[in-house]
PDB file of N, CA, C and O in Angstrom:
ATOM      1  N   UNK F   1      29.031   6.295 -83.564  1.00 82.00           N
ATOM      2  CA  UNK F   1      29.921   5.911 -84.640  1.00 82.00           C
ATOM      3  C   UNK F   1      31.187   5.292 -84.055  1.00 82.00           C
ATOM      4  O   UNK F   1      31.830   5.978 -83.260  1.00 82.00           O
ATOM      5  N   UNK F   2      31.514   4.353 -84.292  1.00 90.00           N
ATOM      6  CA  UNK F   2      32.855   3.452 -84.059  1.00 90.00           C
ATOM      7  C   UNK F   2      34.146   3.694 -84.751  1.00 90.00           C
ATOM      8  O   UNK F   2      35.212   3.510 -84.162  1.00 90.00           O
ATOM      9  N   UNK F   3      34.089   4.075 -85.906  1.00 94.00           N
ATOM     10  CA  UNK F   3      34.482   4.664 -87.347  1.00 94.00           C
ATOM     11  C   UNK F   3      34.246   5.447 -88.248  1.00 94.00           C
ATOM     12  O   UNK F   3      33.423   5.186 -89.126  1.00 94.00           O
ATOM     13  N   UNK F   4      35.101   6.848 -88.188  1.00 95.00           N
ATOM     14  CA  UNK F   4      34.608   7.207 -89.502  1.00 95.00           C
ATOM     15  C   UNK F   4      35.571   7.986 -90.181  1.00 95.00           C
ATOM     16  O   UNK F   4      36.714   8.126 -89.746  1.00 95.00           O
ATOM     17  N   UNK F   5      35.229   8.419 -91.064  1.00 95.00           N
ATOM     18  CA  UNK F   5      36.098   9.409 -92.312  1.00 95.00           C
ATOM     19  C   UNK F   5      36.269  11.280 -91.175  1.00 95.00           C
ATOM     20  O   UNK F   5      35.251  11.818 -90.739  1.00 95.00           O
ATOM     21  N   UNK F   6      37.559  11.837 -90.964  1.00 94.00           N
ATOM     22  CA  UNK F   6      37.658  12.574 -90.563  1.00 94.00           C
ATOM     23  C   UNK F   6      38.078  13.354 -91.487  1.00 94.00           C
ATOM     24  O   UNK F   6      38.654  12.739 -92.385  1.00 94.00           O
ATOM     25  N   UNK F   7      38.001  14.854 -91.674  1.00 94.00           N
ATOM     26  CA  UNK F   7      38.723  16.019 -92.437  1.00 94.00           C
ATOM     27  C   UNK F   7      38.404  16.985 -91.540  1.00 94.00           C
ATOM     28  O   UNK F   7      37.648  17.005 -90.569  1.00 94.00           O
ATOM     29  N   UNK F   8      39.297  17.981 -92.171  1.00 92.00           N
ATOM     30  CA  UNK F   8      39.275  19.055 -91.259  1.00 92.00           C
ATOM     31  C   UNK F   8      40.153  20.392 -91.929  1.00 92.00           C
ATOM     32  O   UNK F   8      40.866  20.073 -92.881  1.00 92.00           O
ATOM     33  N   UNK F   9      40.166  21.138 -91.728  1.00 90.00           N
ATOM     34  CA  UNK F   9      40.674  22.685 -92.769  1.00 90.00           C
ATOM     35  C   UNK F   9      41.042  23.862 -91.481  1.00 90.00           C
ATOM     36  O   UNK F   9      40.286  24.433 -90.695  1.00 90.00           O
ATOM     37  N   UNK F  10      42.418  23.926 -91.642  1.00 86.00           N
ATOM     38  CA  UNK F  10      43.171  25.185 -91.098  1.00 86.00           C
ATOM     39  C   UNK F  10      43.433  24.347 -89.375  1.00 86.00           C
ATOM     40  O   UNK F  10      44.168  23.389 -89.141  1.00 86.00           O
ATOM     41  N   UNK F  11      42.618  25.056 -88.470  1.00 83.00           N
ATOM     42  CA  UNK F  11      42.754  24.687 -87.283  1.00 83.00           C
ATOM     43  C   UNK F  11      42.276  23.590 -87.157  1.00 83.00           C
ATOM     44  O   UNK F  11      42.952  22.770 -86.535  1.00 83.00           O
ATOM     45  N   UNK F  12      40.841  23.141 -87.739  1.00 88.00           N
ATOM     46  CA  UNK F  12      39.938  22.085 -87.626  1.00 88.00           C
ATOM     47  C   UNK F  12      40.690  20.484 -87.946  1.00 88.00           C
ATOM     48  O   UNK F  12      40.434  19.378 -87.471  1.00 88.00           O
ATOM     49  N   UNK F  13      42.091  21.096 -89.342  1.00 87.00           N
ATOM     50  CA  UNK F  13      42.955  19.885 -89.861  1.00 87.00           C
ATOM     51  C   UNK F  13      43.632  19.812 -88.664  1.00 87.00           C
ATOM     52  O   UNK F  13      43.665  18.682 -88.176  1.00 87.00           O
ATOM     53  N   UNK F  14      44.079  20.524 -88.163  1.00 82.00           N
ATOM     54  CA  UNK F  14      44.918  20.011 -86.969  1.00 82.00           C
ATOM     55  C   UNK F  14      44.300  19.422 -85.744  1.00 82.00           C
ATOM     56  O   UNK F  14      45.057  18.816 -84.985  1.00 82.00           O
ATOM     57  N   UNK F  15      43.204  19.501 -85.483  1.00 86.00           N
ATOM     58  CA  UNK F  15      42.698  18.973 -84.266  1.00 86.00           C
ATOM     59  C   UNK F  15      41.941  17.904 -85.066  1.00 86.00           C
ATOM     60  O   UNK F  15      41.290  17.241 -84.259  1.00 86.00           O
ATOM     61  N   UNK F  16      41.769  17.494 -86.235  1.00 89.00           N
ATOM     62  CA  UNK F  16      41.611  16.069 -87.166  1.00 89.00           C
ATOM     63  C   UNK F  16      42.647  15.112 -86.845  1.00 89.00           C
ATOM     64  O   UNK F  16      42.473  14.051 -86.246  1.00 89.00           O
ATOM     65  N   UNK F  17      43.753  15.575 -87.297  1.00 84.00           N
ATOM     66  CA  UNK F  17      44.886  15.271 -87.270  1.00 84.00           C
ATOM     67  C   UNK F  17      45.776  14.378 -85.343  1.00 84.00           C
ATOM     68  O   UNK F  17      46.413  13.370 -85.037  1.00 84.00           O
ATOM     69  N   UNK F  18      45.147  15.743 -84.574  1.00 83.00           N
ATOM     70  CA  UNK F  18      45.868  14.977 -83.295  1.00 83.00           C
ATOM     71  C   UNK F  18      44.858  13.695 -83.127  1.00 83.00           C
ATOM     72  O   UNK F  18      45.198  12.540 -82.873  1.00 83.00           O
ATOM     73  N   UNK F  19      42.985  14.395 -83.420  1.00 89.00           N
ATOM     74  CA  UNK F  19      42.338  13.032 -82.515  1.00 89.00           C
ATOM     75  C   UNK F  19      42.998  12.180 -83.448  1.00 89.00           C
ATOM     76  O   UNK F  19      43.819  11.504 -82.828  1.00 89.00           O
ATOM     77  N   UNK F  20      43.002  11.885 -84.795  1.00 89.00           N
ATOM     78  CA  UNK F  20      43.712  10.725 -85.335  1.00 89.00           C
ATOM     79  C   UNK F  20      44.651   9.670 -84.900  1.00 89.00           C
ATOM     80  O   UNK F  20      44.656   8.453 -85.083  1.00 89.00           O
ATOM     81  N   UNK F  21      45.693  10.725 -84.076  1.00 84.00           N
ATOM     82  CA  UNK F  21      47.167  10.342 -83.482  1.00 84.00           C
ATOM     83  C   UNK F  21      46.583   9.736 -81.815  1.00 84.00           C
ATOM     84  O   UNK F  21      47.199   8.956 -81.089  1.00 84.00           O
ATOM     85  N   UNK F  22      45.241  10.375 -81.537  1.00 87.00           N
ATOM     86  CA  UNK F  22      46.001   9.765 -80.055  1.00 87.00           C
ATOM     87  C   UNK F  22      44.250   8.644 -80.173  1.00 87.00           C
ATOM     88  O   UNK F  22      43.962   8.039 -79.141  1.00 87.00           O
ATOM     89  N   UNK F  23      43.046   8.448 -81.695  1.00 91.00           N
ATOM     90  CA  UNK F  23      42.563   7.525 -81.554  1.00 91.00           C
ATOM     91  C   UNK F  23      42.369   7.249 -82.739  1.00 91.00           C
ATOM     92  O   UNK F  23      41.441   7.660 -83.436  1.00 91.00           O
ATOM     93  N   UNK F  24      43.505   6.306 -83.146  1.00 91.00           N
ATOM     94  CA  UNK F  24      43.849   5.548 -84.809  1.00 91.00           C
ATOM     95  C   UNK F  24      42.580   4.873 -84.968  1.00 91.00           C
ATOM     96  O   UNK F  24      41.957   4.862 -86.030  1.00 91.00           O
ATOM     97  N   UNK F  25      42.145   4.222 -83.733  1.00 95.00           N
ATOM     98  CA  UNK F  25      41.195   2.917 -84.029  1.00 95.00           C
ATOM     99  C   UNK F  25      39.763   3.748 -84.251  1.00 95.00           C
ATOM    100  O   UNK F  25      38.751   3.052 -84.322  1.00 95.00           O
ATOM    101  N   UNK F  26      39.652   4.859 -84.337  1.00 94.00           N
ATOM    102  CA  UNK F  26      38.077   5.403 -84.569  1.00 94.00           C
ATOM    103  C   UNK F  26      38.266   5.851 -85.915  1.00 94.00           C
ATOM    104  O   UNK F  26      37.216   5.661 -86.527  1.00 94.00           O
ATOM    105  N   UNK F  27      39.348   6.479 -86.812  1.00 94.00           N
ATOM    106  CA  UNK F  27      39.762   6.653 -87.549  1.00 94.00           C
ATOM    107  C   UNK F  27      39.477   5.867 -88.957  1.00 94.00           C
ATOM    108  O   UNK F  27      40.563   5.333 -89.183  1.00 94.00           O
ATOM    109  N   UNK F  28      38.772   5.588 -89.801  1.00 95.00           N
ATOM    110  CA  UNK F  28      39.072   5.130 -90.712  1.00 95.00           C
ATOM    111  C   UNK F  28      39.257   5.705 -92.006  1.00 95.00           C
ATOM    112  O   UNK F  28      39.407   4.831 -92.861  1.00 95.00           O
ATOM    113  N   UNK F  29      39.304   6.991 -92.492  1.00 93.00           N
ATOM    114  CA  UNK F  29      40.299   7.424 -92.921  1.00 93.00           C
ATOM    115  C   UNK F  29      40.131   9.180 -92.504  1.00 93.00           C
ATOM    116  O   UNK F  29      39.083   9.656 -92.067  1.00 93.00           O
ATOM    117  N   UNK F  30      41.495  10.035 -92.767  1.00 91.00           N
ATOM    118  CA  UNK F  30      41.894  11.138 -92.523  1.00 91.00           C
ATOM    119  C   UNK F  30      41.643  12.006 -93.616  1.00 91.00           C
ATOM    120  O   UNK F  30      42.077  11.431 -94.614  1.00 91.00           O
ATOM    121  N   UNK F  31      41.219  12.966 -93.887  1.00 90.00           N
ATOM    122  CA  UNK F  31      41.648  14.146 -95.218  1.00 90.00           C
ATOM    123  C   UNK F  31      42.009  15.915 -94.416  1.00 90.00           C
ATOM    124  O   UNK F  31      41.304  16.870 -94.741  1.00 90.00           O
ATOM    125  N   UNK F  32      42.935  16.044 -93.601  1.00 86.00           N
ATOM    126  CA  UNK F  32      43.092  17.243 -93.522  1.00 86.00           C
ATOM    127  C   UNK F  32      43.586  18.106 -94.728  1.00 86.00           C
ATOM    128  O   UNK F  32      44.342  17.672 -95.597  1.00 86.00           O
ATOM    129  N   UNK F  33      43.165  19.160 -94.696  1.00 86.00           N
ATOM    130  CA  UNK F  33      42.819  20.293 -95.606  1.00 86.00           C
ATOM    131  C   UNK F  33      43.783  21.440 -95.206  1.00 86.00           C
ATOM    132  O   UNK F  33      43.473  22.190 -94.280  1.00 86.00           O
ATOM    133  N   UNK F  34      45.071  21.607 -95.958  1.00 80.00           N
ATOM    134  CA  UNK F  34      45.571  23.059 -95.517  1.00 80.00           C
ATOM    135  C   UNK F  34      45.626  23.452 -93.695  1.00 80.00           C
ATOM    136  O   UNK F  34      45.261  24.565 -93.318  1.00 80.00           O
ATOM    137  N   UNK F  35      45.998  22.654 -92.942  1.00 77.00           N
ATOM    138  CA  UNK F  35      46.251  22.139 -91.910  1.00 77.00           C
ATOM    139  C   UNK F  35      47.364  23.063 -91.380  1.00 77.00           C
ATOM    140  O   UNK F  35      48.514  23.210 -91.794  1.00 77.00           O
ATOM    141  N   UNK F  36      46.706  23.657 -90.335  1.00 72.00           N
ATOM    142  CA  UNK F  36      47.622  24.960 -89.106  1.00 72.00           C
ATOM    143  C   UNK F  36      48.589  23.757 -87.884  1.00 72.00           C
ATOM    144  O   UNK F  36      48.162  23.105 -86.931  1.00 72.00           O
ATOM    145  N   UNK F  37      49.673  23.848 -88.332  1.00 63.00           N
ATOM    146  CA  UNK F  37      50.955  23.470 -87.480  1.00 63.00           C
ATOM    147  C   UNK F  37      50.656  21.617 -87.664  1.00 63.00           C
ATOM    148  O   UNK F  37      51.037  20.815 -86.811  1.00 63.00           O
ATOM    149  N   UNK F  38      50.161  21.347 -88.519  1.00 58.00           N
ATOM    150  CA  UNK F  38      50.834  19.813 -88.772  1.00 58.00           C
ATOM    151  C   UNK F  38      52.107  19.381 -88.677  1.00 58.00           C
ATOM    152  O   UNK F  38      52.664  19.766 -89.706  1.00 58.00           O
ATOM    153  N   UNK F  39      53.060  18.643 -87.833  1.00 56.00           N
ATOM    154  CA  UNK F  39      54.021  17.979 -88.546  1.00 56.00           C
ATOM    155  C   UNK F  39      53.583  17.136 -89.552  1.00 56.00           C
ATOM    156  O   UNK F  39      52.453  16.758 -89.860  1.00 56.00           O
ATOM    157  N   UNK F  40      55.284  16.786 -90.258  1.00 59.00           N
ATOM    158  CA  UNK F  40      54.934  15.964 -91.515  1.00 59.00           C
ATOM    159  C   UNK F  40      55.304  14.837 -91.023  1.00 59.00           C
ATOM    160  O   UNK F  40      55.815  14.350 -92.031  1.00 59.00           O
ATOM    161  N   UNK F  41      55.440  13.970 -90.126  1.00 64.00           N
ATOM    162  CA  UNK F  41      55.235  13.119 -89.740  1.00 64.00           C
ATOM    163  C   UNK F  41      54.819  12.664 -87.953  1.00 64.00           C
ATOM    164  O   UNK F  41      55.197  13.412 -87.051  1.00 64.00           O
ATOM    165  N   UNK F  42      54.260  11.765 -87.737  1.00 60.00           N
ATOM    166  CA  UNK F  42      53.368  11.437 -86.523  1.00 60.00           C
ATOM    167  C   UNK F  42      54.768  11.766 -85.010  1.00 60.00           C
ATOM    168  O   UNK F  42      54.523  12.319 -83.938  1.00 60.00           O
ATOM    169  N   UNK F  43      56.342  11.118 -85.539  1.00 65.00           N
ATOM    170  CA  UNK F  43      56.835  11.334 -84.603  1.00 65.00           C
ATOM    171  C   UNK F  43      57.153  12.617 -84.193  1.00 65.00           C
ATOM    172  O   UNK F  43      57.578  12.776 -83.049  1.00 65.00           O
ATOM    173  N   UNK F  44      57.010  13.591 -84.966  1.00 69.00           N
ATOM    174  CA  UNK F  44      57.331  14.817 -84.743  1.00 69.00           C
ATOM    175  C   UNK F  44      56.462  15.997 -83.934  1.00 69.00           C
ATOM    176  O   UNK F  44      56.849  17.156 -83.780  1.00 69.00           O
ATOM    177  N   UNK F  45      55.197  15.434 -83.453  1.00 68.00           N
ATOM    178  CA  UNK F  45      54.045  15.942 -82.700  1.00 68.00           C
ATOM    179  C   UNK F  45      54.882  16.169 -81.403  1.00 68.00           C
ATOM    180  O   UNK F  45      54.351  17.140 -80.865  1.00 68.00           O
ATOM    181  N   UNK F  46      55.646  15.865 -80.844  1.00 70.00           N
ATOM    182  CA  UNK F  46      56.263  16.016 -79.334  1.00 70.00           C
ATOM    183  C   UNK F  46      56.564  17.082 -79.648  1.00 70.00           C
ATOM    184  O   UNK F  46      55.934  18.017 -79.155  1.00 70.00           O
ATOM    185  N   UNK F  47      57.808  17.386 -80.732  1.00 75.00           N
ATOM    186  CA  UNK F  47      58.686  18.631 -81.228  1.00 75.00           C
ATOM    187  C   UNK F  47      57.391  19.601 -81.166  1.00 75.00           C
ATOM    188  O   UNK F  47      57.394  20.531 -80.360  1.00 75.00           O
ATOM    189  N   UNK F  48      56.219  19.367 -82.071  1.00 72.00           N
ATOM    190  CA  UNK F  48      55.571  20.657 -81.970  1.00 72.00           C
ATOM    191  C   UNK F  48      54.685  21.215 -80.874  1.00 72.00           C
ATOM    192  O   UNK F  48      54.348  22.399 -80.911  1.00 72.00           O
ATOM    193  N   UNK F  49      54.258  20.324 -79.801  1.00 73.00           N
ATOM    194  CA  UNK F  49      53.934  20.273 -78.625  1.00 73.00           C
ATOM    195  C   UNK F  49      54.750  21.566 -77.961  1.00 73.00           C
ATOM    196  O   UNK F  49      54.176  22.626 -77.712  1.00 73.00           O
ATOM    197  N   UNK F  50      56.372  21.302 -77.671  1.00 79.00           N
ATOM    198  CA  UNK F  50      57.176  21.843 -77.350  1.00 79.00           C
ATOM    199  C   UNK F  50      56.945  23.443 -77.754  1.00 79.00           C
ATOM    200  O   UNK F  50      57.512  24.200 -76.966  1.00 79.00           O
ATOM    201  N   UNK F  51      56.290  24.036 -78.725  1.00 82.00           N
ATOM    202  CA  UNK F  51      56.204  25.030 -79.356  1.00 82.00           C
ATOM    203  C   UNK F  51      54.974  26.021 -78.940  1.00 82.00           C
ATOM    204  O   UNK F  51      53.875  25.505 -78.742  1.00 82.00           O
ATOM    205  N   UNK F  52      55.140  27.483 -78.799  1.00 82.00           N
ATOM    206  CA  UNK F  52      53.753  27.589 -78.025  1.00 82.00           C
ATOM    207  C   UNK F  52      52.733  27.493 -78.943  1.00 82.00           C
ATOM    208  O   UNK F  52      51.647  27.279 -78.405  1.00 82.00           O
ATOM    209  N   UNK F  53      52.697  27.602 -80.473  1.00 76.00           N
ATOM    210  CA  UNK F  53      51.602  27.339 -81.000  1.00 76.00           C
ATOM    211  C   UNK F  53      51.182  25.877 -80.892  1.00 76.00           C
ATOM    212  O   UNK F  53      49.982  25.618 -80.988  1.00 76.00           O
ATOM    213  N   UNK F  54      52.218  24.734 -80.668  1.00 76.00           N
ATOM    214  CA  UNK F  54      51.487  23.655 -80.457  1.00 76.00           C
ATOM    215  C   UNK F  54      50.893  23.358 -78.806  1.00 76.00           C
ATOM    216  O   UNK F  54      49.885  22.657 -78.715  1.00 76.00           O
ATOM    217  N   UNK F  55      51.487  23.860 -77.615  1.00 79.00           N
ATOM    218  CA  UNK F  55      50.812  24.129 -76.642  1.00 79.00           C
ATOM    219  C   UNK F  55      49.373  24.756 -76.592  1.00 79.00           C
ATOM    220  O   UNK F  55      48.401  24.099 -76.219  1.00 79.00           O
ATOM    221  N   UNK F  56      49.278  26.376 -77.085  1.00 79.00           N
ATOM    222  CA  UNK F  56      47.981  26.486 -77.453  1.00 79.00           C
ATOM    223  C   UNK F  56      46.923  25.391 -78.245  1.00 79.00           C
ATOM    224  O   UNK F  56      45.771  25.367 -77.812  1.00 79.00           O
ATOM    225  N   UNK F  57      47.176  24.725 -79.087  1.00 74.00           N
ATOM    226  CA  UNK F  57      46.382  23.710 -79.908  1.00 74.00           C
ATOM    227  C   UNK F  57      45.848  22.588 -78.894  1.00 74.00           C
ATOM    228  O   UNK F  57      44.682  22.206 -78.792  1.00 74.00           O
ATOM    229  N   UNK F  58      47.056  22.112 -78.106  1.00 76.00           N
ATOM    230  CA  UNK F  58      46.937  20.989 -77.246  1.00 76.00           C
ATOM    231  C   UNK F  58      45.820  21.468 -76.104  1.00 76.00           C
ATOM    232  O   UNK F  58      44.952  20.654 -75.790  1.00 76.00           O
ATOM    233  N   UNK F  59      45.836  22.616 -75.563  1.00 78.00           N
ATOM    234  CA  UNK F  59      45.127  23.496 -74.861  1.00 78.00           C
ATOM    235  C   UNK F  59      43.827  23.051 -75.007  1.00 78.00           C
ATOM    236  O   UNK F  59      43.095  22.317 -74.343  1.00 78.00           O
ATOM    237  N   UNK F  60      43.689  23.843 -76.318  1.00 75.00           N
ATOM    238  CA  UNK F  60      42.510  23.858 -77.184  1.00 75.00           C
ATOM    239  C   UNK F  60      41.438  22.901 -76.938  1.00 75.00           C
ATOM    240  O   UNK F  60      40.323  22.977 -76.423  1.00 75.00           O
ATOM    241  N   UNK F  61      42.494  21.496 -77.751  1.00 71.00           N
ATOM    242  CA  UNK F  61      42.180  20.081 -77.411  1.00 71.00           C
ATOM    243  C   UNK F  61      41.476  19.397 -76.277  1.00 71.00           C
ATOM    244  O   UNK F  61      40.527  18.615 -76.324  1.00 71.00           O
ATOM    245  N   UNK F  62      42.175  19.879 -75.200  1.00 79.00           N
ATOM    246  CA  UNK F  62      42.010  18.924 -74.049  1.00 79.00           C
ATOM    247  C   UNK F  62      40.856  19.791 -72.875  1.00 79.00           C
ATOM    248  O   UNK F  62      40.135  19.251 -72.037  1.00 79.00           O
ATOM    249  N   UNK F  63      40.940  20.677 -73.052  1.00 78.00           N
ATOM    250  CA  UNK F  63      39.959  21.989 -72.526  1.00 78.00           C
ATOM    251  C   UNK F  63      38.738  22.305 -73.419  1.00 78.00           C
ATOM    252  O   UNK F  63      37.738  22.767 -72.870  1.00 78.00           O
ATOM    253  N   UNK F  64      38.741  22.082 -74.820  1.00 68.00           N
ATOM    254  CA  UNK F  64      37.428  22.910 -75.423  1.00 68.00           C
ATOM    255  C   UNK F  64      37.563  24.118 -75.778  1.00 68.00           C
ATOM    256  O   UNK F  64      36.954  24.504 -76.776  1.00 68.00           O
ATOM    257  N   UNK F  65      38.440  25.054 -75.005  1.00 64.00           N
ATOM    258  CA  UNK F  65      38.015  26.702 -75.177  1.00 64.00           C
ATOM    259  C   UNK F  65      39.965  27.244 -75.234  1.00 64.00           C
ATOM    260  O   UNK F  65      41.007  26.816 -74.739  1.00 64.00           O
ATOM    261  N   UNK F  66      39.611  28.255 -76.037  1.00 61.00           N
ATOM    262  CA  UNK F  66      41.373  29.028 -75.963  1.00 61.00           C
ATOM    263  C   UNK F  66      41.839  29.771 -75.328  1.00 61.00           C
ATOM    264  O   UNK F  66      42.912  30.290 -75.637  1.00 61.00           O
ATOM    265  N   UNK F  67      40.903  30.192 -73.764  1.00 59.00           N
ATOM    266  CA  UNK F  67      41.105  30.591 -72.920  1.00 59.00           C
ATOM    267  C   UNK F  67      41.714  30.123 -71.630  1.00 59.00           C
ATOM    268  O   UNK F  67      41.844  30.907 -70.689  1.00 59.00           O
TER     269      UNK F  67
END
């Protein structure tokens, strides 16, 4: 798939949400659902990075596992 419709609910919205941010172009459209540590806007992902719940997430992300 080149493109597609992403959603995602609780943790799942948020890791919808980052691949979105760091690959717009696979993206063609978003529906996160009740979404765990979203900012409300795209520039504000650094700020929550900074945070350990957004560290854990990023973790998450880039590793697979929450260990």
């Amino acid at each position: 798939l080149r493109r597609f419709i992403l959603s995602g609910h609780s943790l799942g919205g948020w890791i919808a949400v980052n691949f979105a941010l760091r690959h717009p172009e696979r993206v063609a459209h978003l529906a996160p659902m009740a979404s765990a540590g979203v900012p409300p806007a795209p520039e504000q992902l650094g700020e929550l990075l900074g945070t350990w719940k957004g560290r854990f997430f990023d973790h998450i992300w880039k590793t697979g596992s929450p260990g």
